[in-house]
Amino acid sequence: MPRGTASAADQQLLAHADAASVRVTASQMARWRAHGLLPANARRALGRGKGSTSIPAGGADELVVFLGRQARAGRRPHDLALLAFDAGLAVPEPAALAATIRRVTLKMIFYGLSQAGRAIAAAAASVPAGSQDWQLRGHGVSQIGWGANLPDITVHATKTGSFVSLSKLLDSPTWREPDAVPLTALWNCIPDTRHLPLRDDLHRRTPLLVVPENDVRQHPMIISTVAYLPQTVVSSAHPAEDLATYMTAFPDADGYLPALTGDTPPRPNFNPHRDGWGELVMMWSAPGVPDGDAAERDRLLLTRTRQYDGQPYLMPAVGANMRGVHPLMSWWAVLHTLSMFARYEPSEWAGCIAVNSSPFAVPIEELLTTAINVVPRLISEAIDEVS
């Protein structure tokens, strides 16, 4: 934007930068505002029917000078936000928060997870004594399509590396480049993203919480309440068909029988939750298990599930796999993808975390905040699982 078309307030900011011998253009200020680095100008009434004029927001003059001095090739918007925040300048809170989360969570949590992978491998009972297999090398996961929309970036395992080795230890499936799956499918495999979709459509499948009922419901079959079925299934006009379609993504639940209503014809007996999601009692056969042996029924039920932060879940399978992905490996793939995206596509990443304009900003912020607390507990669970 040429300087002649700048608002009165922007002309004041440009003049202030000139007086400080800092070269700033109106187009630069427009970009800074688009990324949440520079606050919008305020309006001031002139009085007596004379209308209003724009004035710079408080602290914007010094912020423009600072940003002008710090802006250079290769420096990203969140880098500038952190520099300005650390310098005590009045950076708009969303930009400072997004940049801080980017620095503290995305980078450090993923590389912390990478190091924790070695601890998991070292603790694995299946790794022979004296073996160096715990010294994981390479990430073992890669992406295709950086120019695509964030949910459509595809992810696949490489031939070797940490992701591949840990997946083997945790009995988690992997998939190679011809079967690469979109990031959104892996994102959906994390239970904490149930209300934070990157893309919400009929293809979305999220983990199902399993609550064993064998000790409270005397029944010859394995019995459990399965929760967090989506509203599209719970409130469907064709519930039996839509439930069957939805559950094809959960091969670990193969052979389930839903509890039915007494209607004619019978329907799955859903119990809706207040948020529109719901739960359903499901049953599986228990051949050879004596009547009244609730503990054995629970044990068989839990072999179908993955532990996630102390609770058993049925995990959706991705791609053509016939087992749900281990939740720690879902986190691994998602955090690695976001980390690589931020590193190699900085301008697109900045757009994704712009709270005022991106539909992905809040889900990313919430996910990375959750990672700080949840991922360490998942690492501990994984160590217990393999040792």
JSON list of C-alpha atoms in Angstrom, two decimals, residues 217-223 284-287 289-292:
[
{"chain": "A", "resi": 217, "resn": "ARG", "atom": "CA", "xyz": [-24.23, -56.43, 34.79]},
{"chain": "A", "resi": 218, "resn": "GLN", "atom": "CA", "xyz": [-24.41, -60.22, 35.07]},
{"chain": "A", "resi": 219, "resn": "HIS", "atom": "CA", "xyz": [-24.38, -61.41, 31.47]},
{"chain": "A", "resi": 220, "resn": "PRO", "atom": "CA", "xyz": [-22.94, -64.38, 29.55]},
{"chain": "A", "resi": 221, "resn": "MET", "atom": "CA", "xyz": [-21.27, -62.00, 27.09]},
{"chain": "A", "resi": 222, "resn": "ILE", "atom": "CA", "xyz": [-18.56, -59.36, 27.52]},
{"chain": "A", "resi": 223, "resn": "ILE", "atom": "CA", "xyz": [-20.43, -56.14, 28.16]},
{"chain": "A", "resi": 284, "resn": "TRP", "atom": "CA", "xyz": [-19.02, -59.40, 22.55]},
{"chain": "A", "resi": 285, "resn": "SER", "atom": "CA", "xyz": [-19.04, -63.17, 22.82]},
{"chain": "A", "resi": 286, "resn": "ALA", "atom": "CA", "xyz": [-16.92, -64.75, 25.56]},
{"chain": "A", "resi": 287, "resn": "PRO", "atom": "CA", "xyz": [-16.32, -68.37, 24.48]},
{"chain": "A", "resi": 289, "resn": "VAL", "atom": "CA", "xyz": [-15.26, -67.98, 29.97]},
{"chain": "A", "resi": 290, "resn": "PRO", "atom": "CA", "xyz": [-17.15, -69.35, 32.99]},
{"chain": "A", "resi": 291, "resn": "ASP", "atom": "CA", "xyz": [-20.33, -67.58, 34.06]},
{"chain": "A", "resi": 292, "resn": "GLY", "atom": "CA", "xyz": [-19.62, -64.98, 36.72]}
]
